[in-house]
XYZ file of N, CA and C in Angstrom:
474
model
N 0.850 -1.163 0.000
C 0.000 0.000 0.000
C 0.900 1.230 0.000
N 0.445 2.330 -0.763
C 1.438 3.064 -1.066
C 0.773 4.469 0.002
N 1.806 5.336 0.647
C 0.886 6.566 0.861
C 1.293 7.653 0.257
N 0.677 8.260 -0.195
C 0.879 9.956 -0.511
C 1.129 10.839 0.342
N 2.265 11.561 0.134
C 2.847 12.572 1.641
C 2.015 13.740 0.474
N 1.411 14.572 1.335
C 0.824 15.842 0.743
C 2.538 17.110 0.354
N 2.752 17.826 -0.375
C 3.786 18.549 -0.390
C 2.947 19.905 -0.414
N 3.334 20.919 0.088
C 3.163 22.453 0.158
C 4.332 22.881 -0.704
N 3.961 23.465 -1.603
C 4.902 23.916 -2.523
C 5.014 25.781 -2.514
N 5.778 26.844 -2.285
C 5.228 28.068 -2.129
C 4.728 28.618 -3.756
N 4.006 29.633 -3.666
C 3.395 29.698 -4.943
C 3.878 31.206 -5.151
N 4.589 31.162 -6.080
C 5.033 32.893 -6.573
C 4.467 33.632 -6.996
N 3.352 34.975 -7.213
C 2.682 35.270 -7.697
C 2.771 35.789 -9.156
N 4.283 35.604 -9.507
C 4.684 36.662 -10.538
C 4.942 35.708 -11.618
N 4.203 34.860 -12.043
C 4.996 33.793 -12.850
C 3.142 33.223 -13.761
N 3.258 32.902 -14.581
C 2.406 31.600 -14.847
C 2.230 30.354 -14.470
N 1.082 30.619 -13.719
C 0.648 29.460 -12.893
C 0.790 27.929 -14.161
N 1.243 26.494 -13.658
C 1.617 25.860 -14.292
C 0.224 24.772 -14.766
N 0.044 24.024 -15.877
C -1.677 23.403 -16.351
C -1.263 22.564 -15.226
N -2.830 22.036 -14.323
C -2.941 21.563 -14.183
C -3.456 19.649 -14.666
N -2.911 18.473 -13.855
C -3.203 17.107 -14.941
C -5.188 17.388 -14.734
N -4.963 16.089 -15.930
C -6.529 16.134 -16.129
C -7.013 14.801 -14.860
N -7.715 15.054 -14.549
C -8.205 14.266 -13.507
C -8.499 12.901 -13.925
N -8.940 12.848 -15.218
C -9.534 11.473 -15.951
C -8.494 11.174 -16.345
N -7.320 11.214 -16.319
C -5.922 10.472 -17.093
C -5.508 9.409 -15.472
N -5.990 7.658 -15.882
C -5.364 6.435 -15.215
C -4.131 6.668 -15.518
N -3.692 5.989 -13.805
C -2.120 5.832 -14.238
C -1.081 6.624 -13.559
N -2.105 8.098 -13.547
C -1.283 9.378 -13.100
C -0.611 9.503 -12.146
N 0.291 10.470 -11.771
C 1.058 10.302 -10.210
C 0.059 10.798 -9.224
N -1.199 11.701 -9.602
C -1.744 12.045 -8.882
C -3.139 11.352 -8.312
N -3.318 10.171 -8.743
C -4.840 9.729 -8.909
C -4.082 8.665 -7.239
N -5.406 8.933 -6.624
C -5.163 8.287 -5.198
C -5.214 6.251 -5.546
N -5.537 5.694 -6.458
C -5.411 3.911 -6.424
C -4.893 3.452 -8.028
N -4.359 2.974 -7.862
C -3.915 2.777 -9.340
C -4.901 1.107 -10.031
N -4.678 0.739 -11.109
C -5.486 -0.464 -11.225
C -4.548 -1.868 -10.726
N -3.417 -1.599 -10.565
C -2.743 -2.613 -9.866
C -2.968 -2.416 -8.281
N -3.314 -1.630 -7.734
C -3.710 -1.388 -6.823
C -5.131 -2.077 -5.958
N -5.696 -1.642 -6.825
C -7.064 -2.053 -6.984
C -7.199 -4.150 -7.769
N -6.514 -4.481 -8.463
C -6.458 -5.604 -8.584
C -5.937 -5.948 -7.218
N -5.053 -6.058 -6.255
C -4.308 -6.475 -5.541
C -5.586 -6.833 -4.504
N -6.083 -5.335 -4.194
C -7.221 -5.335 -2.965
C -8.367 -6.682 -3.440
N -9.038 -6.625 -4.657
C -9.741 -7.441 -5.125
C -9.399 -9.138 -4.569
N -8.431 -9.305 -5.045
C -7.901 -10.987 -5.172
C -7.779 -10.650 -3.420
N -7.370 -10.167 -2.621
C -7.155 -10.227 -0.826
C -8.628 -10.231 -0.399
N -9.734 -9.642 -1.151
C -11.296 -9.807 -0.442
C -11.355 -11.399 -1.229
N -11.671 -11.371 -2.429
C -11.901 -12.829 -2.938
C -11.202 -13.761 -2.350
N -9.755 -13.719 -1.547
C -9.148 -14.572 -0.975
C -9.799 -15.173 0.748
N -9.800 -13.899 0.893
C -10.952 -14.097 2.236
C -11.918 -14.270 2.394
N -13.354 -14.289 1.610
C -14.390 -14.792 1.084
C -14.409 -16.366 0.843
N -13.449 -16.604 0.210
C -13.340 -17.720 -0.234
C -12.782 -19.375 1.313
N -12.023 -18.116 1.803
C -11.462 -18.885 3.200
C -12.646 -18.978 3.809
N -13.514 -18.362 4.222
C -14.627 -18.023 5.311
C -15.503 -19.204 4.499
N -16.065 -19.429 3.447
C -16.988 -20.103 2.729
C -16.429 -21.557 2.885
N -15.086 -21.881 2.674
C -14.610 -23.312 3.081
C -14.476 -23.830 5.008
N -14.716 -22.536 5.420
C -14.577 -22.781 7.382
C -16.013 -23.258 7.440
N -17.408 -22.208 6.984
C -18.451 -22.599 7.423
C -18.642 -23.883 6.508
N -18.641 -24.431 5.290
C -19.226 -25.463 4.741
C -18.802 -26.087 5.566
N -16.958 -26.374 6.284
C -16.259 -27.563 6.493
C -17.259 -27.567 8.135
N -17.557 -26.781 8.833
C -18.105 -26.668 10.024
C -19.942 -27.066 9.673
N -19.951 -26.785 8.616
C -21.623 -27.073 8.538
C -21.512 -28.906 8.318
N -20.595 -29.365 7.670
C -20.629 -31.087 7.601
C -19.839 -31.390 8.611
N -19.369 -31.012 9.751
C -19.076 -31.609 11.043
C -20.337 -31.879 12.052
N -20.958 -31.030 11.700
C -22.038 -31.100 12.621
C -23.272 -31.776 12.487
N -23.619 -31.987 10.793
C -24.186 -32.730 10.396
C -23.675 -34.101 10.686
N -22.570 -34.799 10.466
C -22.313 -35.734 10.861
C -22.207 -36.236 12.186
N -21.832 -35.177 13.263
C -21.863 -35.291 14.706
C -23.856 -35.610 14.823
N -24.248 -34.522 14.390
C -25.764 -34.884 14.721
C -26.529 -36.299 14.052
N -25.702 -37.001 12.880
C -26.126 -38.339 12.615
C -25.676 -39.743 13.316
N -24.374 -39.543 13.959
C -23.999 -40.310 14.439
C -24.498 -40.549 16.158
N -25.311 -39.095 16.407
C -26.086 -39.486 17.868
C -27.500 -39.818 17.191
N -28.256 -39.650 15.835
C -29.421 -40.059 16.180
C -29.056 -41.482 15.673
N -27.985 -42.306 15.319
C -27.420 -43.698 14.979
C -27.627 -44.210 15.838
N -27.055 -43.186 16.861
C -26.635 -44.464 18.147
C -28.134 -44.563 19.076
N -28.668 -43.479 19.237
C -30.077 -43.517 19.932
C -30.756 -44.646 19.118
N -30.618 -44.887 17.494
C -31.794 -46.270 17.416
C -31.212 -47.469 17.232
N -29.851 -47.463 17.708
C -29.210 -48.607 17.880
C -29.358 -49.260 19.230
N -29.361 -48.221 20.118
C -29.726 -48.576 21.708
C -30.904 -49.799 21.707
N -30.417 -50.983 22.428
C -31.417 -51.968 22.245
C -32.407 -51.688 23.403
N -33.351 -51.583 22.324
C -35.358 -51.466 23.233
C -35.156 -52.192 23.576
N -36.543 -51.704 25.285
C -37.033 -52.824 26.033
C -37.879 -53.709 25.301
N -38.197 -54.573 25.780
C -38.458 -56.318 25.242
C -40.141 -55.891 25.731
N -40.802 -55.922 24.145
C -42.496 -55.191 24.584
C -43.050 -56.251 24.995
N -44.055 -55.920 25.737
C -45.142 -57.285 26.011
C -46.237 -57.150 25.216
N -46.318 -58.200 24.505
C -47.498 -58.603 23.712
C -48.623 -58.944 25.127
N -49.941 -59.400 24.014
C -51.109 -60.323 24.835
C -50.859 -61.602 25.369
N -51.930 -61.898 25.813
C -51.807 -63.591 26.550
C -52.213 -64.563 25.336
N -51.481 -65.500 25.875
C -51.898 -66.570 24.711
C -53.340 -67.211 25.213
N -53.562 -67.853 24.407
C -55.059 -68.728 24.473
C -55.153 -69.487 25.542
N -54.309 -70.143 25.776
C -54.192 -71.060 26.716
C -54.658 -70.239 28.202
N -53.970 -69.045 28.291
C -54.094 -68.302 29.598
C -55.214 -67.921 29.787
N -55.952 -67.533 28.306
C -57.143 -67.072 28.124
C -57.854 -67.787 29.165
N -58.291 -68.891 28.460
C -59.091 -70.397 28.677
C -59.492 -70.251 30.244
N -57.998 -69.886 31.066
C -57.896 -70.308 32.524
C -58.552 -69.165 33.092
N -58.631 -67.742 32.782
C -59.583 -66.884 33.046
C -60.920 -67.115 33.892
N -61.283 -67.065 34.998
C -62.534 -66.943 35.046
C -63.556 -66.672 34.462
N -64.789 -67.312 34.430
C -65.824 -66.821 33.947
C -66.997 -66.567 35.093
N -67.995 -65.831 34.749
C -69.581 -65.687 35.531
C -70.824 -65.702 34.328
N -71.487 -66.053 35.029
C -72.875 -65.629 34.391
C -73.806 -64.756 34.699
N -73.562 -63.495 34.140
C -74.571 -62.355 34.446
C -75.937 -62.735 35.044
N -76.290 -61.911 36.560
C -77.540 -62.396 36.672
C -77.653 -61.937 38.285
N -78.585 -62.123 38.735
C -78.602 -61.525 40.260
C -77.994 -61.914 41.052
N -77.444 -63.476 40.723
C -76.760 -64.579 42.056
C -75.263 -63.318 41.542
N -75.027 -63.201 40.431
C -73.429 -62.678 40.275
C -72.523 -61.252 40.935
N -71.419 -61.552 41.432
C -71.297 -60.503 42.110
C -70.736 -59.426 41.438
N -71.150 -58.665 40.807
C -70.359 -58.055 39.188
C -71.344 -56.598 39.389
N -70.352 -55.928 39.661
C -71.129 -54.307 40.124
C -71.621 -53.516 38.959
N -70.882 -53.596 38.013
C -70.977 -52.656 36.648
C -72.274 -53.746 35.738
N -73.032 -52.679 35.061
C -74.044 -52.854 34.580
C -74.114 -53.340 32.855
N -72.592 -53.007 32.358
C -72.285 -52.760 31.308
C -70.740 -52.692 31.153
N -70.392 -53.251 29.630
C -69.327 -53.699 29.423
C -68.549 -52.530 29.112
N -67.554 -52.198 29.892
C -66.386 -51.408 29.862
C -65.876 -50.855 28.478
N -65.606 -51.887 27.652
C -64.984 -51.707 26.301
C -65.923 -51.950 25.092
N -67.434 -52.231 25.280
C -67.980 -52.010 23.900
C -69.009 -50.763 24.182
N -69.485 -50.810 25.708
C -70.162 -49.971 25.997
C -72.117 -50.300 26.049
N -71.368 -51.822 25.741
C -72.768 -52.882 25.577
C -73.562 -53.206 26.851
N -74.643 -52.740 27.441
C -75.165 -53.462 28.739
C -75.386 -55.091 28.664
N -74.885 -55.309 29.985
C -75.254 -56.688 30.191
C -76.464 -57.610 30.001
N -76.470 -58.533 29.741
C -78.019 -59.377 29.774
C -77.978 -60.452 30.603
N -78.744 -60.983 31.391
C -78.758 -61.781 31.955
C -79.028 -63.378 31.208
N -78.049 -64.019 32.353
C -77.545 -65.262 31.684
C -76.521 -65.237 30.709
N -76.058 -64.210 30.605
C -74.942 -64.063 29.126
C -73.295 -64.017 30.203
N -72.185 -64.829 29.614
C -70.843 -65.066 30.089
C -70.129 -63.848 30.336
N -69.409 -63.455 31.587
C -68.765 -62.393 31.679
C -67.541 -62.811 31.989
N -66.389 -62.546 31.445
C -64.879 -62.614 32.236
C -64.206 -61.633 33.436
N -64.166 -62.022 34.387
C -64.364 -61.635 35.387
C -62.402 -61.693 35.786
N -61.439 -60.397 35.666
C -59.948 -60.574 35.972
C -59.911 -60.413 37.132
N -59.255 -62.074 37.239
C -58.610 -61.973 38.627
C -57.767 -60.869 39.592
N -57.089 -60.418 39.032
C -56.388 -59.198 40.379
C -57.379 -58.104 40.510
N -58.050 -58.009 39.883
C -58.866 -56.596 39.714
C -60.120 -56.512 39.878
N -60.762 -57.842 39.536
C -62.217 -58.046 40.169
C -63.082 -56.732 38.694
N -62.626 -56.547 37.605
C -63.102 -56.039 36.374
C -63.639 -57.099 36.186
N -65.049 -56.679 35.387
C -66.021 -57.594 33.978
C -65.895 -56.977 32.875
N -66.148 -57.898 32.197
C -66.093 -57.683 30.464
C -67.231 -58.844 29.803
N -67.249 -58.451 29.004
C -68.059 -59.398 27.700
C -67.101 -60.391 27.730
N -67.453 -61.379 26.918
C -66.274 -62.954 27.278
C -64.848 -61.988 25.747
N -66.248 -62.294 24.833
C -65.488 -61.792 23.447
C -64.595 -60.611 23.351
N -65.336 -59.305 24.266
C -64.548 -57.996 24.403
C -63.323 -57.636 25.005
N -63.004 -58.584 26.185
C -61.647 -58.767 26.580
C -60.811 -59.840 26.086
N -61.651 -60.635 25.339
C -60.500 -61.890 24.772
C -59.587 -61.410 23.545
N -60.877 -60.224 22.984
C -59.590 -59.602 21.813
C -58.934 -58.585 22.294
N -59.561 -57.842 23.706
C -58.072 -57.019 23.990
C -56.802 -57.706 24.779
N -57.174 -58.793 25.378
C -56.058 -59.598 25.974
C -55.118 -59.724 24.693
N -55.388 -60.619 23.476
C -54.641 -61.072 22.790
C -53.480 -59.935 22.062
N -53.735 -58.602 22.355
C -52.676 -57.795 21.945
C -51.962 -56.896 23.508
N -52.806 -57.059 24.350
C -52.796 -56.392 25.360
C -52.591 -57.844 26.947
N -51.766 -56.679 27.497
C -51.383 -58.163 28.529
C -52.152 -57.550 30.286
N -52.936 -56.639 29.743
C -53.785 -55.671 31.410
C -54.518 -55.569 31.246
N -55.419 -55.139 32.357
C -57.050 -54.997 32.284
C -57.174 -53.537 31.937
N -58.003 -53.295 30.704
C -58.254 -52.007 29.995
C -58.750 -50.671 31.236
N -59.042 -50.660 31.811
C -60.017 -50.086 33.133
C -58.509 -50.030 33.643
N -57.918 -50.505 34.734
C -56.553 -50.218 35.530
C -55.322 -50.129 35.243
N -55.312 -50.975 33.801
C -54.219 -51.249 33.390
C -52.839 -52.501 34.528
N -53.841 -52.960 35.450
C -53.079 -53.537 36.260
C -52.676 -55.225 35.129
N -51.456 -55.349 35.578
C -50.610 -56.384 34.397
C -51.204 -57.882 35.025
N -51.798 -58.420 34.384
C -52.222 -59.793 34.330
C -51.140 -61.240 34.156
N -49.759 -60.600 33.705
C -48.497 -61.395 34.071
C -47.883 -61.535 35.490
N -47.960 -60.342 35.727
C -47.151 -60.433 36.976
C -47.729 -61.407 38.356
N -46.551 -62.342 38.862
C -47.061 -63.274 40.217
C -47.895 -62.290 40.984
């Protein structure tokens, strides 16, 4: 970078003042940037532009990859072991009642279809919980489901 020292020159009054340059003449000693000048500055912004654009890309795929390799590992983490329904067999061993005045079955109506009871008709009656159901209405939620719909209390456990 070049600087220009300003000069004070004294000015004689008795003389012909000397032409001044033309302002539009590149090149001149007097023009404050020259085009080599100005090329130089150019290529030092494009140089730094160019640095800054390779920091953030290289920082934008670090992080992308940091952020794939934790949601990797989160679905690699081995799940708990789901519980399905009861098998048939368990079904079977279920209690049953028969709706009716001798029965001791408080609810009037079936929990999960929303069906009232009839008398003489089979109710499954879960053991820990003392819940009724329709025979049919809890046999298909058992088979995906391992609790009584109403408490959710687990029908596996001793």
């Amino acid at each position: 970078m070049k600087f220009h020292h300003r000069r004070l020159l004294k000015v004689e009054p008795s003389g012909p003042s000397p032409p001044l340059p033309s302002p539009n003449t590149a090149g001149s000693k007097g023009s404050y940037l020259s085009d080599s000048d100005f090329d130089t500055d150019m290529v030092v912004i494009l140089a730094v532009l160019l640095c800054a654009l390779v920091v953030v890309l290289g920082l934008n795929l670090l992080v992308r990859r940091t952020l794939r390799r934790r949601s990797e590992e989160q679905v690699e983490a081995p799940l708990a072991p789901t519980v399905t329904g009861l098998k048939k067999q368990v079904l079977r061993q279920l209690p049953m009642v028969v709706y009716g005045p001798r029965a001791n079955i408080s609810e009037t109506e079936c929990p999960i279809c929303l069906g009232e009871y009839v008398e003489g008709e089979k109710i499954r009656v879960l053991p820990k919980c003392n819940h009724g159901f329709h025979v049919r209405c809890i046999d298909t939620w058992l088979v995906s489901h391992s609790s009584c719909p109403i408490c959710r209390h687990s029908l596996l456990e001793p």
